[in-house]
């Protein structure tokens, strides 16, 4: 019966004529031995990608990519939908395991110098697959739509916003507007479910085609170098003595892939799903702006960088890293492949992994501004509330309370006490006008800077009170900031040295 069904499909699809030769393509005979265990990480990555697709389809049946319902739909999956928690957990942990397997696969290729002639393009496509895998991880974190996700989007938009000239356009394209709003989640959902997987599957098809076309590299041996003039003939001879992939080599792939899936299922069952921790409100005190583990090294690097170097780190370093990876096979596409004959390359790889490990540890453990709850317990300085010649109005006092409750001091200091991520606000009333303050608080830093938008996290009454308080933050007797047009109007008829007309707005950080 099974054979009859197979013949029916084979007659129409040509399975035997198309797929079986691909499965039986020859591979170096060393892959049938112990050295073949080095070549299993690519298959394990594809197996985890299949798990990601299947669990992702299951989650998409319930998840609502709407800013108003995403959080509730995740709670429904966690606590009401039968096995919904396990589906989320399996999706998250298989995604993390996929990042690990892709990194191990690229490490093995670099260790064996399998990127050399004629597999330069195979390596470059692999770099694209790594970037797509990391893109899936980042956009997946955003879909949790909790305070961590909100901060993650804010940091990502801040990084994109620093691109010269095109920054605001990129931020608008990512967020669906100048601030994180209703369209933001649907855009990241489209990236996570359609755009990035589409690119990833396309690159994977090309990658597999190249693997079949150029063959699997022979395990390296000291003294057996890659010679562009002789390699093709030597490799052809290796394949003539090789083994079919549909044999020992494939059994190793199946065994390791099955083991990886078992480990992932066990971790998913024991650890459970990740988040959501709370509704997506950045003013909640429990928010932890740290990203998921694949990006902790970047988080740690940014936390250690001085503010003046942040833009260079954000804009230049990723480009240098990607170009460096793409350049690897073109810098050295011939010569020795054995790790023992390439000490500098192996040392470089060890140093890179050591640096990434230290930065990830720093990103996980080091304090980083904003420090949640770090200064929320410190009262607003009394001299800012009761000045020598005037006291704050009831609305301004209410604004001081809003300032404390919304955790503004986690990023902004008053008289030097508080966060350092944003500017000290002790005299902000002399620098920014009321309209500029409203715009800054509502929409965040223009172009996706450090400060996220709080327009949707405050009522109009709170916004008015907070801005009144901020306007009051200036030395006693000093007038509030005014716009250039207002200054021109007020200067009419005044003497040039009139002190009351000398203060104007200045750009905030």
Coordinates of C-alpha atoms in Angstrom, one line a residue:
X1 CA 0.0 0.0 0.0
X2 CA 2.8 2.4 1.0
X3 CA 4.8 1.5 -2.1
X4 CA 1.7 2.1 -4.3
X5 CA 1.2 5.5 -2.8
X6 CA 4.9 6.4 -3.3
X7 CA 4.7 5.2 -6.9
X8 CA 1.6 7.4 -7.5
X9 CA 3.4 10.5 -6.2
X10 CA 6.7 9.5 -7.8
X11 CA 5.1 9.3 -11.2
X12 CA 3.7 12.8 -10.9
X13 CA 6.5 14.6 -8.9
X14 CA 9.6 12.7 -10.2
X15 CA 10.8 12.1 -6.6
X16 CA 13.1 9.3 -7.6
X17 CA 14.6 11.2 -10.5
X18 CA 15.1 14.6 -8.7
X19 CA 15.4 14.1 -4.9
X20 CA 17.1 10.8 -4.6
X21 CA 20.2 11.8 -6.6
X22 CA 20.5 14.8 -4.3
X23 CA 20.3 12.6 -1.2
X24 CA 22.7 10.2 -2.7
X25 CA 25.3 12.8 -3.8
X26 CA 28.8 11.7 -2.8
X27 CA 30.5 13.2 0.2
X28 CA 34.1 12.7 1.4
X29 CA 34.4 9.3 2.9
X30 CA 35.9 10.8 6.1
X31 CA 32.3 12.0 6.9
X32 CA 31.3 8.4 7.5
X33 CA 33.9 8.2 10.3
X34 CA 34.4 10.1 13.6
X35 CA 35.3 13.3 11.8
X36 CA 31.8 13.4 10.4
X37 CA 30.5 14.6 13.8
X38 CA 32.0 18.0 13.0
X39 CA 29.5 18.4 10.1
X40 CA 26.2 18.1 11.9
X41 CA 25.5 21.6 13.1
X42 CA 24.0 22.8 9.8
X43 CA 21.4 20.1 9.8
X44 CA 20.6 20.7 13.5
X45 CA 20.0 24.4 12.6
X46 CA 17.6 23.5 9.8
X47 CA 15.7 21.1 12.2
X48 CA 15.3 23.9 14.7
X49 CA 14.1 26.2 11.9
X50 CA 11.4 23.7 11.1
X51 CA 10.4 23.7 14.8
X52 CA 10.3 27.5 14.7
X53 CA 8.0 27.4 11.7
X54 CA 5.6 24.8 13.1
X55 CA 5.4 26.4 16.5
X56 CA 5.2 29.9 15.0
X57 CA 2.2 28.8 12.9
X58 CA 0.5 27.5 16.0
X59 CA 1.1 30.7 17.9
X60 CA -0.1 32.9 15.0
X61 CA -3.5 31.2 15.3
X62 CA -4.0 32.9 18.7
X63 CA -1.6 35.8 19.0
X64 CA -3.1 39.2 18.1
X65 CA -0.5 41.6 16.6
X66 CA -2.3 44.6 18.0
X67 CA -0.9 47.0 20.6
X68 CA -4.1 46.8 22.5
X69 CA -4.5 43.0 22.5
X70 CA -1.1 41.5 22.1
X71 CA -0.3 41.4 25.8
X72 CA -3.7 39.8 26.7
X73 CA -3.4 37.2 23.9
X74 CA 0.0 36.1 25.4
X75 CA -1.6 35.8 28.8
X76 CA -4.3 33.7 27.2
X77 CA -1.7 31.5 25.7
X78 CA 0.2 31.2 29.0
X79 CA -2.8 30.5 31.3
X80 CA -5.9 29.5 29.4
X81 CA -5.1 27.9 26.0
X82 CA -4.4 24.2 26.6
X83 CA -0.6 23.7 26.0
X84 CA -0.3 27.3 24.9
X85 CA 2.5 27.9 27.4
X86 CA 4.4 24.9 26.1
X87 CA 4.0 26.1 22.5
X88 CA 5.4 29.5 23.5
X89 CA 8.2 28.0 25.5
X90 CA 9.2 25.6 22.7
X91 CA 9.2 28.5 20.2
X92 CA 11.4 30.7 22.4
X93 CA 13.9 28.0 23.4
X94 CA 14.2 26.5 19.9
X95 CA 14.9 30.0 18.6
X96 CA 17.7 30.4 21.2
X97 CA 19.0 26.9 20.3
X98 CA 18.9 27.9 16.6
X99 CA 21.2 30.9 17.2
X100 CA 23.6 28.6 19.1
X101 CA 23.6 26.0 16.3
X102 CA 24.2 28.6 13.6
X103 CA 27.1 30.1 15.5
X104 CA 28.5 26.6 16.1
X105 CA 28.1 25.8 12.3
X106 CA 30.0 29.0 11.3
X107 CA 32.6 28.4 14.0
X108 CA 33.2 24.9 12.6
X109 CA 33.5 26.2 9.0
X110 CA 36.0 28.9 10.2
X111 CA 37.9 26.3 12.3
X112 CA 38.3 24.0 9.3
X113 CA 38.7 26.9 6.8
X114 CA 36.0 25.4 4.8
X115 CA 35.2 28.9 3.4
X116 CA 38.3 28.8 1.1
X117 CA 38.0 28.2 -2.7
X118 CA 35.5 27.3 -4.1
X119 CA 33.1 28.0 -1.2
X120 CA 33.5 31.7 -0.8
X121 CA 29.9 32.4 -1.8
X122 CA 28.6 29.6 0.5
X123 CA 30.2 31.4 3.4
X124 CA 28.7 34.8 2.4
X125 CA 25.2 33.3 2.2
X126 CA 25.9 31.8 5.6
X127 CA 26.6 35.3 7.0
X128 CA 23.2 36.4 5.6
X129 CA 21.6 33.4 7.3
X130 CA 23.2 34.4 10.6
X131 CA 21.9 38.0 10.3
X132 CA 18.4 36.7 9.5
X133 CA 18.5 34.4 12.5
X134 CA 19.5 37.3 14.8
X135 CA 16.8 39.4 13.1
X136 CA 14.2 36.8 14.0
X137 CA 15.5 36.8 17.6
X138 CA 15.2 40.6 17.9
X139 CA 11.8 40.9 16.3
X140 CA 10.5 38.0 18.4
X141 CA 11.5 39.8 21.5
X142 CA 9.5 42.8 20.5
X143 CA 6.4 40.6 19.9
X144 CA 6.3 39.8 23.7
X145 CA 5.1 43.4 24.0
X146 CA 5.9 44.0 27.6
X147 CA 8.1 46.8 29.1
X148 CA 11.3 44.9 28.0
X149 CA 10.0 44.8 24.4
X150 CA 9.0 48.5 24.6
X151 CA 12.5 49.4 25.7
X152 CA 14.0 47.1 23.1
X153 CA 12.1 48.9 20.4
X154 CA 13.1 52.2 21.9
X155 CA 16.8 51.3 21.8
X156 CA 16.5 49.8 18.3
X157 CA 14.8 53.0 17.1
X158 CA 17.5 55.1 18.8
X159 CA 20.2 53.2 17.0
X160 CA 18.4 53.5 13.6
X161 CA 17.7 57.1 14.2
X162 CA 21.4 58.0 14.3
X163 CA 21.9 57.0 10.6
X164 CA 22.9 60.3 8.9
X165 CA 20.1 61.9 6.8
X166 CA 18.0 58.7 6.6
X167 CA 17.6 58.1 10.3
X168 CA 14.2 59.7 10.8
X169 CA 12.9 58.0 7.7
X170 CA 14.1 54.6 8.9
X171 CA 12.6 55.2 12.4
X172 CA 9.3 56.2 10.8
X173 CA 9.3 53.1 8.6
X174 CA 10.1 50.8 11.6
X175 CA 7.6 52.4 14.1
X176 CA 4.9 53.3 11.6
X177 CA 5.2 56.9 12.9
X178 CA 7.5 59.1 14.9
X179 CA 6.7 57.3 18.2
X180 CA 6.0 53.7 19.4
X181 CA 2.3 53.3 18.8
X182 CA -0.4 51.0 17.4
X183 CA 1.4 50.5 14.1
X184 CA 4.7 49.5 15.6
X185 CA 3.7 46.0 16.7
X186 CA 2.1 45.2 13.4
X187 CA 5.2 46.2 11.6
X188 CA 7.5 44.0 13.7
X189 CA 5.0 41.2 13.4
X190 CA 5.2 41.5 9.6
X191 CA 9.0 41.5 9.8
X192 CA 9.1 38.5 12.1
X193 CA 6.5 36.4 10.3
X194 CA 6.8 37.3 6.6
X195 CA 9.8 39.5 5.6
X196 CA 12.7 37.9 7.5
X197 CA 11.6 34.3 7.2
X198 CA 11.1 34.9 3.5
X199 CA 14.6 36.2 3.1
X200 CA 15.9 33.4 5.3
X201 CA 14.3 30.6 3.4
X202 CA 15.5 32.1 0.1
X203 CA 19.1 32.3 1.3
X204 CA 18.8 28.8 2.8
X205 CA 17.7 27.4 -0.6
X206 CA 20.7 29.1 -2.3
X207 CA 23.0 27.8 0.5
X208 CA 21.8 24.2 0.1
X209 CA 22.2 24.5 -3.7
X210 CA 25.8 25.7 -3.2
X211 CA 26.5 22.8 -0.8
X212 CA 25.3 20.3 -3.4
X213 CA 27.0 22.1 -6.3
X214 CA 30.4 22.7 -4.6
X215 CA 30.2 19.7 -2.3
X216 CA 31.1 19.3 1.4
X217 CA 34.6 20.2 2.2
X218 CA 37.1 17.4 3.1
X219 CA 38.2 17.5 6.8
X220 CA 41.5 19.5 6.9
X221 CA 44.9 17.8 7.1
X222 CA 48.2 19.5 7.9
X223 CA 50.2 20.1 4.7
X224 CA 47.2 19.5 2.4
X225 CA 46.7 23.0 1.1
X226 CA 44.1 24.5 -1.2
X227 CA 45.7 25.1 -4.6
X228 CA 43.4 26.9 -7.0
X229 CA 45.0 25.2 -10.0
X230 CA 44.7 21.6 -8.6
X231 CA 41.8 21.8 -6.1
X232 CA 39.0 20.8 -8.5
X233 CA 40.8 17.7 -9.8
X234 CA 41.8 16.7 -6.3
X235 CA 38.3 17.1 -4.9
X236 CA 36.8 15.2 -7.9
X237 CA 39.1 12.4 -7.0
X238 CA 38.0 12.6 -3.3
X239 CA 34.4 12.2 -4.4
X240 CA 35.2 9.3 -6.6
X241 CA 36.3 7.5 -3.5
X242 CA 33.5 9.0 -1.4
X243 CA 30.4 7.8 0.3
X244 CA 26.7 8.7 -0.5
X245 CA 25.2 11.2 1.9
X246 CA 22.3 8.9 2.3
X247 CA 24.2 6.7 4.7
X248 CA 26.5 7.2 7.7
X249 CA 26.7 11.0 7.2
X250 CA 22.9 11.4 7.2
X251 CA 22.5 9.1 10.2
X252 CA 24.9 11.4 12.2
X253 CA 22.8 14.5 11.1
X254 CA 19.5 12.7 12.2
X255 CA 21.0 11.6 15.5
X256 CA 22.3 15.0 16.5
X257 CA 19.2 16.8 15.3
X258 CA 17.0 14.4 17.3
X259 CA 19.2 14.9 20.4
X260 CA 19.0 18.7 20.0
X261 CA 15.2 18.6 19.8
X262 CA 15.0 16.4 22.9
X263 CA 17.1 18.8 24.8
X264 CA 15.1 21.8 23.6
X265 CA 11.8 20.1 24.5
X266 CA 13.1 19.2 28.0
X267 CA 14.3 22.8 28.6
X268 CA 11.0 24.2 27.3
X269 CA 9.0 21.9 29.6
X270 CA 11.1 22.8 32.7
X271 CA 11.8 26.5 32.1
X272 CA 8.5 27.6 30.6
X273 CA 7.9 30.5 28.3
X274 CA 9.6 33.9 28.6
X275 CA 7.3 36.7 29.5
X276 CA 5.3 38.8 29.1
X277 CA 6.4 40.4 32.4
X278 CA 3.9 43.3 32.5
X279 CA 1.8 45.5 30.2
X280 CA 4.0 47.5 27.8
X281 CA 4.4 50.7 29.9
X282 CA 8.0 52.0 30.1
X283 CA 7.1 53.9 33.2
X284 CA 6.6 50.7 35.2
X285 CA 9.3 50.3 37.8
X286 CA 9.9 46.7 37.0
X287 CA 10.9 47.2 33.5
X288 CA 14.3 45.7 32.5
X289 CA 15.6 47.2 29.4
X290 CA 18.2 44.5 28.8
X291 CA 17.8 42.6 25.5
X292 CA 17.7 38.8 25.1
X293 CA 21.0 37.0 25.4
X294 CA 22.1 37.2 21.7
X295 CA 22.3 41.0 22.0
X296 CA 23.7 41.3 25.5
X297 CA 27.3 41.8 24.2
X298 CA 26.1 44.9 22.2
X299 CA 24.2 46.1 25.3
X300 CA 27.3 45.7 27.4
X301 CA 29.4 47.5 24.8
X302 CA 27.0 50.5 24.7
X303 CA 26.8 50.7 28.5
X304 CA 30.6 50.9 28.7
X305 CA 30.9 53.5 25.9
X306 CA 31.1 57.2 26.7
X307 CA 28.1 59.1 25.3
X308 CA 30.3 60.8 22.8
X309 CA 31.3 57.5 21.3
X310 CA 27.8 55.9 21.2
X311 CA 27.0 57.0 17.7
X312 CA 30.2 55.7 16.3
X313 CA 29.7 52.4 18.1
X314 CA 26.2 52.1 16.9
X315 CA 26.7 53.1 13.3
X316 CA 30.2 52.0 12.4
X317 CA 30.8 48.8 14.5
X318 CA 28.0 46.7 13.0
X319 CA 29.1 47.6 9.5
X320 CA 32.7 46.7 10.2
X321 CA 31.7 43.4 11.8
X322 CA 29.5 42.3 8.9
X323 CA 32.0 43.5 6.3
X324 CA 34.7 41.6 8.2
X325 CA 32.7 38.4 8.1
X326 CA 32.0 38.8 4.4
X327 CA 35.7 39.5 3.7
X328 CA 37.0 36.3 5.4
X329 CA 37.0 34.1 2.3
X330 CA 38.5 36.8 0.1
X331 CA 41.3 37.6 2.5
X332 CA 42.4 34.0 2.5
X333 CA 40.9 31.6 -0.1
X334 CA 43.9 29.3 -0.5
X335 CA 46.6 27.6 1.4
X336 CA 46.5 25.7 4.7
X337 CA 43.2 24.6 6.2
X338 CA 44.4 22.7 9.2
X339 CA 43.8 24.7 12.5
X340 CA 47.3 23.7 13.7
X341 CA 48.8 25.5 10.6
X342 CA 46.6 28.7 11.1
X343 CA 47.5 29.8 14.6
X344 CA 46.7 33.5 14.1
X345 CA 43.2 32.7 12.6
X346 CA 42.4 30.4 15.5
X347 CA 43.7 32.9 18.1
X348 CA 41.6 35.6 16.5
X349 CA 38.5 33.5 16.7
X350 CA 39.2 32.7 20.4
X351 CA 39.8 36.4 21.2
X352 CA 36.5 37.4 19.5
X353 CA 34.5 34.8 21.4
X354 CA 36.3 35.8 24.7
X355 CA 35.4 39.5 24.1
X356 CA 31.8 38.6 23.2
X357 CA 31.6 36.5 26.4
X358 CA 33.0 39.3 28.6
X359 CA 30.7 41.9 27.0
X360 CA 27.7 39.7 27.4
X361 CA 28.5 39.2 31.1
X362 CA 28.9 42.9 31.5
X363 CA 25.6 43.5 29.7
X364 CA 23.9 41.0 32.0
X365 CA 25.4 42.2 35.3
X366 CA 26.6 45.8 35.0
X367 CA 24.4 48.7 36.0
X368 CA 23.3 50.7 33.1
X369 CA 21.5 54.0 33.0
X370 CA 18.5 54.1 33.2
X371 CA 18.7 52.2 36.5
X372 CA 15.3 51.1 37.5
X373 CA 14.4 52.2 41.0
X374 CA 17.9 53.6 41.4
X375 CA 16.9 57.1 42.4
X376 CA 13.1 56.9 42.6
X377 CA 13.4 56.9 46.4
X378 CA 15.3 60.3 46.5
X379 CA 13.0 63.2 47.0
X380 CA 13.0 66.2 44.7
X381 CA 15.5 68.7 46.2
X382 CA 13.7 71.0 48.6
X383 CA 15.2 74.2 47.1
X384 CA 13.6 73.3 43.7
X385 CA 10.2 73.2 45.5
X386 CA 10.5 76.1 47.8
X387 CA 12.5 79.0 46.3
X388 CA 13.6 82.1 48.0
X389 CA 11.1 84.4 46.4
X390 CA 8.4 82.0 45.3
X391 CA 6.9 78.6 45.8
X392 CA 5.5 76.2 43.3
X393 CA 1.9 76.3 42.4
X394 CA -0.4 73.3 43.2
X395 CA -0.2 72.2 39.6
X396 CA 3.6 72.4 39.6
X397 CA 3.8 70.4 42.8
X398 CA 1.6 67.8 41.2
X399 CA 4.1 67.8 38.3
X400 CA 6.9 67.1 40.8
X401 CA 4.9 64.0 41.9
X402 CA 4.4 62.9 38.3
X403 CA 8.1 63.4 37.8
X404 CA 8.9 61.0 40.6
X405 CA 6.1 58.4 39.8
X406 CA 7.1 58.1 36.2
X407 CA 10.6 57.3 37.1
X408 CA 12.0 60.3 35.2
X409 CA 15.0 60.4 37.6
X410 CA 16.2 57.0 36.4
X411 CA 17.5 58.8 33.4
X412 CA 17.6 62.5 34.4
X413 CA 19.4 64.0 37.4
X414 CA 18.3 66.9 39.6
X415 CA 21.2 68.8 41.0
X416 CA 23.5 66.0 40.0
X417 CA 21.5 63.2 41.7
X418 CA 19.9 60.7 39.3
X419 CA 20.5 58.9 36.0
X420 CA 23.0 60.1 33.5
X421 CA 21.5 58.7 30.3
X422 CA 19.7 62.0 29.7
X423 CA 20.6 65.6 30.5
X424 CA 20.4 67.0 34.0
X425 CA 17.1 68.8 34.3
X426 CA 17.9 71.2 37.2
X427 CA 17.7 74.3 34.8
X428 CA 15.7 72.8 31.9
X429 CA 13.2 75.6 32.3
X430 CA 15.8 78.0 30.9
X431 CA 16.6 75.9 27.9
X432 CA 13.3 74.5 26.6
X433 CA 10.0 76.3 26.1
X434 CA 6.7 74.7 27.2
X435 CA 5.9 73.6 23.6
X436 CA 9.3 72.0 23.2
X437 CA 9.0 70.2 26.5
X438 CA 5.5 68.9 25.6
X439 CA 6.9 67.7 22.2
X440 CA 10.0 66.0 23.9
X441 CA 8.0 64.2 26.5
X442 CA 5.2 63.2 24.1
X443 CA 7.3 62.1 21.2
X444 CA 10.7 61.3 22.7
X445 CA 14.0 62.4 21.1
X446 CA 13.4 63.4 17.5
X447 CA 14.7 60.8 15.1
X448 CA 14.7 58.0 17.6
X449 CA 17.2 59.3 20.2
X450 CA 17.7 58.0 23.7
X451 CA 14.4 59.1 25.2
X452 CA 11.3 57.1 24.3
X453 CA 7.9 58.7 23.8
X454 CA 5.7 59.0 26.8
X455 CA 2.7 60.5 25.1
X456 CA 0.6 57.4 25.5
X457 CA 1.6 56.8 29.1
X458 CA 0.3 60.0 30.6
X459 CA -3.0 61.6 30.9
X460 CA -3.4 65.2 29.6
X461 CA -3.6 66.4 33.3
X462 CA -0.4 64.6 34.1
X463 CA 1.3 66.0 31.0
X464 CA 0.3 69.6 31.9
X465 CA 1.4 69.2 35.5
X466 CA 4.8 67.7 34.5
X467 CA 5.5 70.3 32.0
X468 CA 4.6 73.1 34.4
X469 CA 7.0 71.6 36.9
X470 CA 9.8 71.3 34.3
X471 CA 9.3 74.9 33.2
X472 CA 9.7 76.0 36.9
X473 CA 13.1 74.3 37.0
X474 CA 15.3 77.4 36.7
X475 CA 17.2 79.7 39.1
X476 CA 15.1 82.1 41.1
X477 CA 14.4 85.3 39.2
X478 CA 15.4 83.8 35.9
X479 CA 12.7 84.0 33.2
X480 CA 11.4 80.8 31.4
X481 CA 12.8 80.0 28.0
X482 CA 11.0 81.6 25.1
X483 CA 11.0 81.0 21.4
X484 CA 13.1 83.2 19.1
X485 CA 9.9 84.8 17.7
X486 CA 8.7 85.6 21.2
X487 CA 12.1 87.0 22.1
X488 CA 12.0 89.3 19.1
X489 CA 8.6 90.5 20.1
X490 CA 9.6 91.1 23.7
X491 CA 12.9 92.8 22.7
X492 CA 11.1 95.5 20.8
X493 CA 11.5 98.7 22.7
X494 CA 14.0 97.2 25.2
X495 CA 17.6 98.2 25.8
X496 CA 20.2 95.7 24.5
X497 CA 21.3 94.9 28.1
X498 CA 17.9 94.1 29.4
X499 CA 18.6 91.0 31.5
X500 CA 15.1 89.7 31.3
X501 CA 15.4 89.1 27.6
X502 CA 18.7 87.3 27.4
X503 CA 17.6 83.7 28.0
X504 CA 16.6 81.5 25.0
X505 CA 16.1 77.9 24.2
X506 CA 18.9 75.6 23.5
X507 CA 18.9 72.2 22.0
X508 CA 18.5 69.3 24.5
X509 CA 20.6 66.3 24.3

